[in-house]
Tab-separated table of C-alpha atoms in Angstrom:
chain	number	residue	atom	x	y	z
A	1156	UNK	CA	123.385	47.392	89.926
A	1157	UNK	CA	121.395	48.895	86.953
A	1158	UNK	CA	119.641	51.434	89.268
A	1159	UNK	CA	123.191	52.665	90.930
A	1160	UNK	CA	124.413	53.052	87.239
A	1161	UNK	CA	121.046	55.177	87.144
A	1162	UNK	CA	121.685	56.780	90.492
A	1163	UNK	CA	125.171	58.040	88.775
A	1164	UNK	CA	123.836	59.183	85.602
A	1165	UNK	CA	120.975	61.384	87.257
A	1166	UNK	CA	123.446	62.472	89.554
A	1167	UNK	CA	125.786	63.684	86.940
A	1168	UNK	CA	122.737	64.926	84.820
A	1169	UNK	CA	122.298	67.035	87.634
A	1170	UNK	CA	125.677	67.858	88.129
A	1171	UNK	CA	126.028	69.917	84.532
A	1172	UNK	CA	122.318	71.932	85.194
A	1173	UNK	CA	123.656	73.149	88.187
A	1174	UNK	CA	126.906	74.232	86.352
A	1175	UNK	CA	124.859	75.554	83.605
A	1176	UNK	CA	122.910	77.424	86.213
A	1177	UNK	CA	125.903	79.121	87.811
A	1178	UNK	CA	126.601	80.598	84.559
A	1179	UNK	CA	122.687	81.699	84.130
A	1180	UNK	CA	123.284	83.239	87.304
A	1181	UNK	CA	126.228	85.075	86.627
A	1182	UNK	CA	124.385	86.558	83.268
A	1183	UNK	CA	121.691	87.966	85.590
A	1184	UNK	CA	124.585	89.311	86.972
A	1185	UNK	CA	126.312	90.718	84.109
A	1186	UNK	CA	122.586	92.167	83.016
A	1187	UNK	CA	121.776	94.054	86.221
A	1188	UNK	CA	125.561	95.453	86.359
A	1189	UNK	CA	124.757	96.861	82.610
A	1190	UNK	CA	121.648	97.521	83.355
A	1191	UNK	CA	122.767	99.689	86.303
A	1192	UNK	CA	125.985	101.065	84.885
A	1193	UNK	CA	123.641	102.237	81.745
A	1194	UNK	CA	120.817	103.709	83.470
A	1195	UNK	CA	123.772	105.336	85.657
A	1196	UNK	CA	125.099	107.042	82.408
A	1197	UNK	CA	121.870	108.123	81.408
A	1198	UNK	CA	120.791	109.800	84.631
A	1199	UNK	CA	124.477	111.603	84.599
A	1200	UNK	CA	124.033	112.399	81.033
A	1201	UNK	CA	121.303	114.540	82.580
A	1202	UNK	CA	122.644	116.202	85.283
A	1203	UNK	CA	125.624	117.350	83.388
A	1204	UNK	CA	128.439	115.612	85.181
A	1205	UNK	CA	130.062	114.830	82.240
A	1206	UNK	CA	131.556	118.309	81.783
A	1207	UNK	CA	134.736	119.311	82.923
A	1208	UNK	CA	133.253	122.012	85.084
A	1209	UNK	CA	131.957	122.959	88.970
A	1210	UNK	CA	128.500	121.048	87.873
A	1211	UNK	CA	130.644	118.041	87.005
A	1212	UNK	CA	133.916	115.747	87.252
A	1213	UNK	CA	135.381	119.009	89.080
A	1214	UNK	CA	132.488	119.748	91.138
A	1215	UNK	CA	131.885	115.943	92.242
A	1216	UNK	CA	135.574	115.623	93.431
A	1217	UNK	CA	135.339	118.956	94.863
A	1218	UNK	CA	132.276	117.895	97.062
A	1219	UNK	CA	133.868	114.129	97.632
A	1220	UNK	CA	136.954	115.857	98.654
A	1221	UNK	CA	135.342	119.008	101.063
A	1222	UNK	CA	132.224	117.137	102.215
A	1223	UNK	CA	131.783	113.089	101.214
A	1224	UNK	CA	134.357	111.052	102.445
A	1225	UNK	CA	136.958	111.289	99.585
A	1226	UNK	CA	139.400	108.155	100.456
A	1227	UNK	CA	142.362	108.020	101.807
A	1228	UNK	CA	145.413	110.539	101.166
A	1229	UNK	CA	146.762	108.499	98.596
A	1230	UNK	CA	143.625	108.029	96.765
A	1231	UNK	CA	143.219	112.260	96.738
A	1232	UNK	CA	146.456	112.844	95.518
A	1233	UNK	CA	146.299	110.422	92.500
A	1234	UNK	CA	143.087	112.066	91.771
A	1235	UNK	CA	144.647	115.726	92.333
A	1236	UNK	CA	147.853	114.673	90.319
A	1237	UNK	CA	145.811	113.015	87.238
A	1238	UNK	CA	141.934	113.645	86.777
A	1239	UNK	CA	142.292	117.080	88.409
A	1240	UNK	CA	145.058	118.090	86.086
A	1241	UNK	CA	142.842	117.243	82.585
A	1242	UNK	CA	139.467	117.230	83.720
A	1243	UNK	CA	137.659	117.900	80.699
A	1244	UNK	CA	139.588	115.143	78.717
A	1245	UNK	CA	138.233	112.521	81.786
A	1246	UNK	CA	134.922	113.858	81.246
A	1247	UNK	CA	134.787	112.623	77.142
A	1248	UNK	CA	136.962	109.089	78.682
A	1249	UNK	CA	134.144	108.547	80.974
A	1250	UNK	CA	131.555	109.715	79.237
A	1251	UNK	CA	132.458	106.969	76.390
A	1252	UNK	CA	134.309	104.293	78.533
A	1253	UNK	CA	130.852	104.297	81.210
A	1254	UNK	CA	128.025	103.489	78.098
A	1255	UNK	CA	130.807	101.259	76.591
A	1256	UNK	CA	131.107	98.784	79.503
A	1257	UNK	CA	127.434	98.990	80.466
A	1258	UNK	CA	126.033	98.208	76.991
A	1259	UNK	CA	129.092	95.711	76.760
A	1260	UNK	CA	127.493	93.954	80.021
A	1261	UNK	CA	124.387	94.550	78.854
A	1262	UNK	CA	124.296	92.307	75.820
A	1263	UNK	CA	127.663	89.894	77.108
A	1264	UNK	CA	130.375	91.410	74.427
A	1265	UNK	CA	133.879	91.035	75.509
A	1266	UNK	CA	132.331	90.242	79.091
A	1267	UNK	CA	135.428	89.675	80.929
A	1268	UNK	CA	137.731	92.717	79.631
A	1269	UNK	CA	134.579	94.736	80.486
A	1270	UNK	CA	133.881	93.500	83.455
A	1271	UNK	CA	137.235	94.263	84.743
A	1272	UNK	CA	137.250	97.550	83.436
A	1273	UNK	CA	133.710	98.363	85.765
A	1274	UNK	CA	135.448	96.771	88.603
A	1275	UNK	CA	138.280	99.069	88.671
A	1276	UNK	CA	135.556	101.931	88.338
A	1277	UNK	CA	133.728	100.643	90.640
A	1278	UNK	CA	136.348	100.163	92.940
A	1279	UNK	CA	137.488	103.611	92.156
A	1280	UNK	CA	134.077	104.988	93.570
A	1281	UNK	CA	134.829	102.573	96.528
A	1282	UNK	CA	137.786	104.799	97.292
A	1283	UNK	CA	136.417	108.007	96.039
A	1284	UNK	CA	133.539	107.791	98.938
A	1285	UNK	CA	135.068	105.780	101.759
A	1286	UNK	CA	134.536	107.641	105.159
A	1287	UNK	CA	131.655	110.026	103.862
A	1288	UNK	CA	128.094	109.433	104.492
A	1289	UNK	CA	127.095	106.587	101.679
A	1290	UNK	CA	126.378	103.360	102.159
A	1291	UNK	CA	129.936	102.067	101.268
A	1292	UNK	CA	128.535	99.097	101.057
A	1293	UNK	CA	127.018	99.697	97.234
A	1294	UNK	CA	130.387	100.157	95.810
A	1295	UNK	CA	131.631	96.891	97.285
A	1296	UNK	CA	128.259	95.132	96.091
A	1297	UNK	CA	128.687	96.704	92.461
A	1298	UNK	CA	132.656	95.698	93.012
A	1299	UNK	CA	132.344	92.364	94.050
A	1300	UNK	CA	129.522	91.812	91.147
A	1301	UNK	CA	131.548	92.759	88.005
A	1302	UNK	CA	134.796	90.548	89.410
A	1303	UNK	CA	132.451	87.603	89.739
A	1304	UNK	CA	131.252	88.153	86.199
A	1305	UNK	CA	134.713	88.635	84.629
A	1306	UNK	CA	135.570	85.355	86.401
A	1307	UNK	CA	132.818	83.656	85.447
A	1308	UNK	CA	133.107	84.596	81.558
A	1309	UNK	CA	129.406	85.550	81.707
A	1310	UNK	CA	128.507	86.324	78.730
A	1311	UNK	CA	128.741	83.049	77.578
A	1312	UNK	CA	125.096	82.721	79.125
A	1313	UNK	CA	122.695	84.753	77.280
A	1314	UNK	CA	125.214	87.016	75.733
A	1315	UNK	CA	127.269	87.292	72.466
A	1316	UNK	CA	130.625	85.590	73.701
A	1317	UNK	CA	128.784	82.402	72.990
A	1318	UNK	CA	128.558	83.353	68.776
A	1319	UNK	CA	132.584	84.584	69.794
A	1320	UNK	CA	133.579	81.140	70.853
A	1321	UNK	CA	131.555	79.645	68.149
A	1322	UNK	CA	132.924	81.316	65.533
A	1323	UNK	CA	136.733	82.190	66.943
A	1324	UNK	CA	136.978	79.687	69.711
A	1325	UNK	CA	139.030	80.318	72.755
A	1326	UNK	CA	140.847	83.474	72.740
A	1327	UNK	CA	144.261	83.101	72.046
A	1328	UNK	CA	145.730	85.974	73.990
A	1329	UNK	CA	144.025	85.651	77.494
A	1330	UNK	CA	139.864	85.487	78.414
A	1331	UNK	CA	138.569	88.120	76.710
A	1332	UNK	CA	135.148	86.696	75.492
B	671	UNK	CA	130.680	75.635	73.770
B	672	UNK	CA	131.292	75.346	77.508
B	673	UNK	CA	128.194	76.644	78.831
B	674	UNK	CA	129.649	75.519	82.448
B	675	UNK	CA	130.509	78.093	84.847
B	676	UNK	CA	132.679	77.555	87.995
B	677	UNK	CA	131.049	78.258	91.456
B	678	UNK	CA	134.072	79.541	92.859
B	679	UNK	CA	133.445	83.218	92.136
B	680	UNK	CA	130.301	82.914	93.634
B	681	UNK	CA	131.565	81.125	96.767
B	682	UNK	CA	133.922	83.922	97.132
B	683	UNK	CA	130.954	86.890	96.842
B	684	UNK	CA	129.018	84.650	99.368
B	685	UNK	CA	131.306	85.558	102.710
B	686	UNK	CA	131.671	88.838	101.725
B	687	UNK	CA	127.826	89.747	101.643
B	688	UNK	CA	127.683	87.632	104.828
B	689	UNK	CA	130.077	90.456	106.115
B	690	UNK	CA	127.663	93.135	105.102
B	691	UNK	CA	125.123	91.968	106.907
B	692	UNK	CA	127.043	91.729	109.622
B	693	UNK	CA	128.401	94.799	109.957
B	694	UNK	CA	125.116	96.409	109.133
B	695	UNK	CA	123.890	95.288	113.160
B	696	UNK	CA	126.638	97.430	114.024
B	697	UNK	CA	123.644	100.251	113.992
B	698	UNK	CA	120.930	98.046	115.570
B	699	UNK	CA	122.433	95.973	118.286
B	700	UNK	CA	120.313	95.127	121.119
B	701	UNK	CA	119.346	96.540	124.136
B	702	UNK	CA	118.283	99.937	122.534
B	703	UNK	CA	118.810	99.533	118.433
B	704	UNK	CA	120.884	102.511	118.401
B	705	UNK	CA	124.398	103.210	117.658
B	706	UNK	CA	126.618	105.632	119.892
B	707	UNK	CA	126.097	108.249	116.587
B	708	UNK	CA	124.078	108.427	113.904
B	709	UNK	CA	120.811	106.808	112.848
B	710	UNK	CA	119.583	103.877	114.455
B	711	UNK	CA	116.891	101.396	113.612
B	712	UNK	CA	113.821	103.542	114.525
B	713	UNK	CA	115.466	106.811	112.670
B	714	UNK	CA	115.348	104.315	109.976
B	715	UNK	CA	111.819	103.187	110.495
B	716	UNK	CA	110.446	106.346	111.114
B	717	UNK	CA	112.120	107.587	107.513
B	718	UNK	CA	110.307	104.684	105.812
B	719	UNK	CA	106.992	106.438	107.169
B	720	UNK	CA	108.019	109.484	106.367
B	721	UNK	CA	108.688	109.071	102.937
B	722	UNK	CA	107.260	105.510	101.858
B	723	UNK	CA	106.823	104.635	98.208
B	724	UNK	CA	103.295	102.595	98.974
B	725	UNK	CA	101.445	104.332	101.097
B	726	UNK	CA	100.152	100.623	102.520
B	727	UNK	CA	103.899	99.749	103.654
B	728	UNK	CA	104.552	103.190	105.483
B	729	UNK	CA	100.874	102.591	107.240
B	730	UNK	CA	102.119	99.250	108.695
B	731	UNK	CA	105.455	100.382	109.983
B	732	UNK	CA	103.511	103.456	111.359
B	733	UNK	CA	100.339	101.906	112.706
B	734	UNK	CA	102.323	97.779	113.363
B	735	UNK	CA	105.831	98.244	113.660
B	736	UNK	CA	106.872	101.561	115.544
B	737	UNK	CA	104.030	100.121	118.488
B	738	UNK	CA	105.545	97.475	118.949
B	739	UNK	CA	109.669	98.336	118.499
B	740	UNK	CA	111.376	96.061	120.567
B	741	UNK	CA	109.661	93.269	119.288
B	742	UNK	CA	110.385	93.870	115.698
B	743	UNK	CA	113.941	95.144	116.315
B	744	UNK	CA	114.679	92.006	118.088
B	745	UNK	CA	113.327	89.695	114.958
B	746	UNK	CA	115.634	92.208	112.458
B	747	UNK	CA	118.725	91.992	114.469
B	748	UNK	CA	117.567	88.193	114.792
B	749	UNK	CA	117.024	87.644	111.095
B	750	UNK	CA	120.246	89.796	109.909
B	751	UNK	CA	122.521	87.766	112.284
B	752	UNK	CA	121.153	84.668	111.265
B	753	UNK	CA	121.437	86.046	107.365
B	754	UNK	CA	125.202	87.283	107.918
B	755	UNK	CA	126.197	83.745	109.483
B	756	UNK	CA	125.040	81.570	107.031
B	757	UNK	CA	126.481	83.020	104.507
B	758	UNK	CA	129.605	84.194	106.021
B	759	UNK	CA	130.228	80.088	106.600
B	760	UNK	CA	127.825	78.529	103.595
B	761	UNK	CA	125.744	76.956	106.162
B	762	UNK	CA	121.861	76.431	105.453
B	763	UNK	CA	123.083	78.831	102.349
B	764	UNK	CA	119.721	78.267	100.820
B	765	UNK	CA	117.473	79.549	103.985
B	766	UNK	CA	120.151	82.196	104.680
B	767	UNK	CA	119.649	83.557	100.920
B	768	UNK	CA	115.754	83.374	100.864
B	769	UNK	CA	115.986	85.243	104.238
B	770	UNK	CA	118.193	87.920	102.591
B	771	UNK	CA	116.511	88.010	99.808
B	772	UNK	CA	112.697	88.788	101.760
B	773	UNK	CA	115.193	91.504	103.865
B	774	UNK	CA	117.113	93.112	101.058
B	775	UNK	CA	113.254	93.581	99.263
B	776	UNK	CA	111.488	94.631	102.007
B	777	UNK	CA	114.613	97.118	102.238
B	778	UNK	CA	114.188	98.395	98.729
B	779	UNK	CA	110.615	98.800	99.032
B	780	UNK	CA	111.112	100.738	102.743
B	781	UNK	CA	113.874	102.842	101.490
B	782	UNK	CA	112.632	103.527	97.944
B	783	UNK	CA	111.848	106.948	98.247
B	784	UNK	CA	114.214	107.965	101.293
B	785	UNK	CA	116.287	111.032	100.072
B	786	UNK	CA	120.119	109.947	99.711
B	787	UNK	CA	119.245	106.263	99.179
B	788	UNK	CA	120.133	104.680	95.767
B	789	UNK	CA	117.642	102.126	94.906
B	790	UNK	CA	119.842	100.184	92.755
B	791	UNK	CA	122.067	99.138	95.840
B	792	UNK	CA	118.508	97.322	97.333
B	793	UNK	CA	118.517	95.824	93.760
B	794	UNK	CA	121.760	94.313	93.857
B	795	UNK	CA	121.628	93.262	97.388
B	796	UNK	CA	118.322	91.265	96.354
B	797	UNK	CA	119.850	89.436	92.988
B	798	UNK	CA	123.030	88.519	94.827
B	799	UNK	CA	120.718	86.272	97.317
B	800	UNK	CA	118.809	84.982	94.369
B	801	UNK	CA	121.924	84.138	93.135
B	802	UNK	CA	122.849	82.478	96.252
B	803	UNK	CA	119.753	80.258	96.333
B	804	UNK	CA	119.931	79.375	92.963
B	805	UNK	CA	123.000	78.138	92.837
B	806	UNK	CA	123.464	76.689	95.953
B	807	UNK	CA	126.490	78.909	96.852
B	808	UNK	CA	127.319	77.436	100.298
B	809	UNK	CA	128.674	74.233	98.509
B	810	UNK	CA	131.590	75.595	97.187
B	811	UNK	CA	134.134	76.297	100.558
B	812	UNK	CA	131.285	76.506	102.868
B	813	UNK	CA	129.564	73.998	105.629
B	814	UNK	CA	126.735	73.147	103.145
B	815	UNK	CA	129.346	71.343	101.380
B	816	UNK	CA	131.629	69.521	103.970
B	817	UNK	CA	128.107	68.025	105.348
B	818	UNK	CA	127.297	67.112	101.975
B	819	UNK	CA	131.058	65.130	101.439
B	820	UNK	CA	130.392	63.758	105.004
């Protein structure tokens, strides 16, 4: 009797380390996506396609559109109707909203509101090259990554949600730490 | 705190990477490795010579490998099927993911250098199968899990 009671207890021991572990996990996940999305920003810091001209958000569509794949007709005329129309004042929004959500991943701030804002980037890219010559396969890796870690609330492994919910709690109006 | 994540996410990623492997064979399927277009499997190989980040690894697929082709095609095609089952259906999830995981780096390390590769996609592909063996992923809405309930 005594050492099924002990069978039960290890087994639920182990039970909450593996939980814990899925969250561990999806913090190495929520690290590499920031670590990525970061370095990312950095290396297009560099090569200037944070300007509103040829060299950058004009010039990538332009060779997305011409010679890369560039999505489905839909997808282009969105882009031609919206970015395309204002394309310097994209440049400064993704210039800021890129570092924001990879150092936001990075150290597990407001993990799942920035999570879901790299997925829809991510997903945009999906779009932007689907039918060119990439691996489309990276943009549904990168995808798939930041919608695990918004559902997972990752940065309450190794990140600063956890001093969030000790201090605030839950959030009130929807998962946002 | 809850410090307890749910595996759900996780079990949903799984099939989906399962998928990429499987549609990667699309490019190396058996008898010849090579797709009606495009680059096959020795293109491939002979681009990891060409431009190989250790000089060691591009020496063995040079002087090891490209001799003997069909044998190693047949154990990549082998190995990539068996990756993209298990995890498209969570079944030996753990094997599957530390097979994928020895692919996805030996991948990274092949492709490193190759112009128009990202390196970052190898390091992705690698952490989601460490992720996958860690936590057990197949458990969650996969085989691993019905023949553990059975």
């Amino acid at each position: 009797m005594n050492s099924k009671v002990d069978t039960e207890d290890n087994r639920s021991i182990n039970m909450g380390q593996a939980e814990v572990r899925l969250r561990q996990a999806a913090a190495i996940l929520r690290i590499t996506v920031g670590v990525i999305l970061v370095a990312t920003w950095f290396d297009n810091l560099q090569g200037g396609i944070y300007a509103a001209d040829g060299q950058g958000i004009v010039g990538l569509f332009n060779y997305l559109f011409n010679d890369n794949g560039g999505g489905p007709g839909f997808y282009r005329a969105i882009i031609n109707g919206t970015i395309l129309q204002v394309p310097g004042l994209f440049a400064v929004f993704q210039l800021v909203a890129e570092l924001l959500m990879g150092l936001a991943l990075l150290v597990g701030l407001f993990t799942p509101l920035a999570a879901v804002g790299a997925a829809l980037f991510f997903f945009n890219l999906f779009l932007a090259y689907l039918g060119g010559q990439d691996w489309i396969w990276t943009y549904v890796l990168l995808t798939v990554s930041a919608l695990v870690v918004a559902l997972s609330q990752a940065g309450r492994a190794w990140g600063l949600d956890v001093l969030l919910v000790r201090r605030l709690g839950e959030p009130p109006g929807g998962p946002i730490w | 705190m809850n410090a307890q994540g749910p595996l759900w996410p996780i079990a949903v990623a799984r099939p989906i990477i399962g998928l990429l492997w499987l549609f990667s064979l699309r490019w190396k399927l058996p008898p010849d490795f090579m797709p009606a277009d495009g680059r096959g499997l020795m293109d491939w190989l002979q681009l990891e010579v060409a431009h190989a980040a250790f000089p060691l690894y591009g020496l063995f697929v040079e002087q090891v490998v490209l001799p003997n082709f069909t044998l190693f095609a047949w154990l990549i095609f082998l190995a990539e099927l068996a990756v993209g089952l298990s995890l498209l259906t969570g079944a030996f999830t753990r094997i599957g993911a530390l097979l994928g995981l020895g692919m996805a780096l030996n991948l990274g390390i092949g492709l490193l250098e190759v112009p128009g590769e990202w390196p970052w996609s190898y390091v992705m592909l690698a952490m989601w199968h460490g992720v996958f063996f860690v936590t057990d992923a197949g458990r969650a809405w996969g085989v691993d899990g019905m023949r553990s309930r059975a």
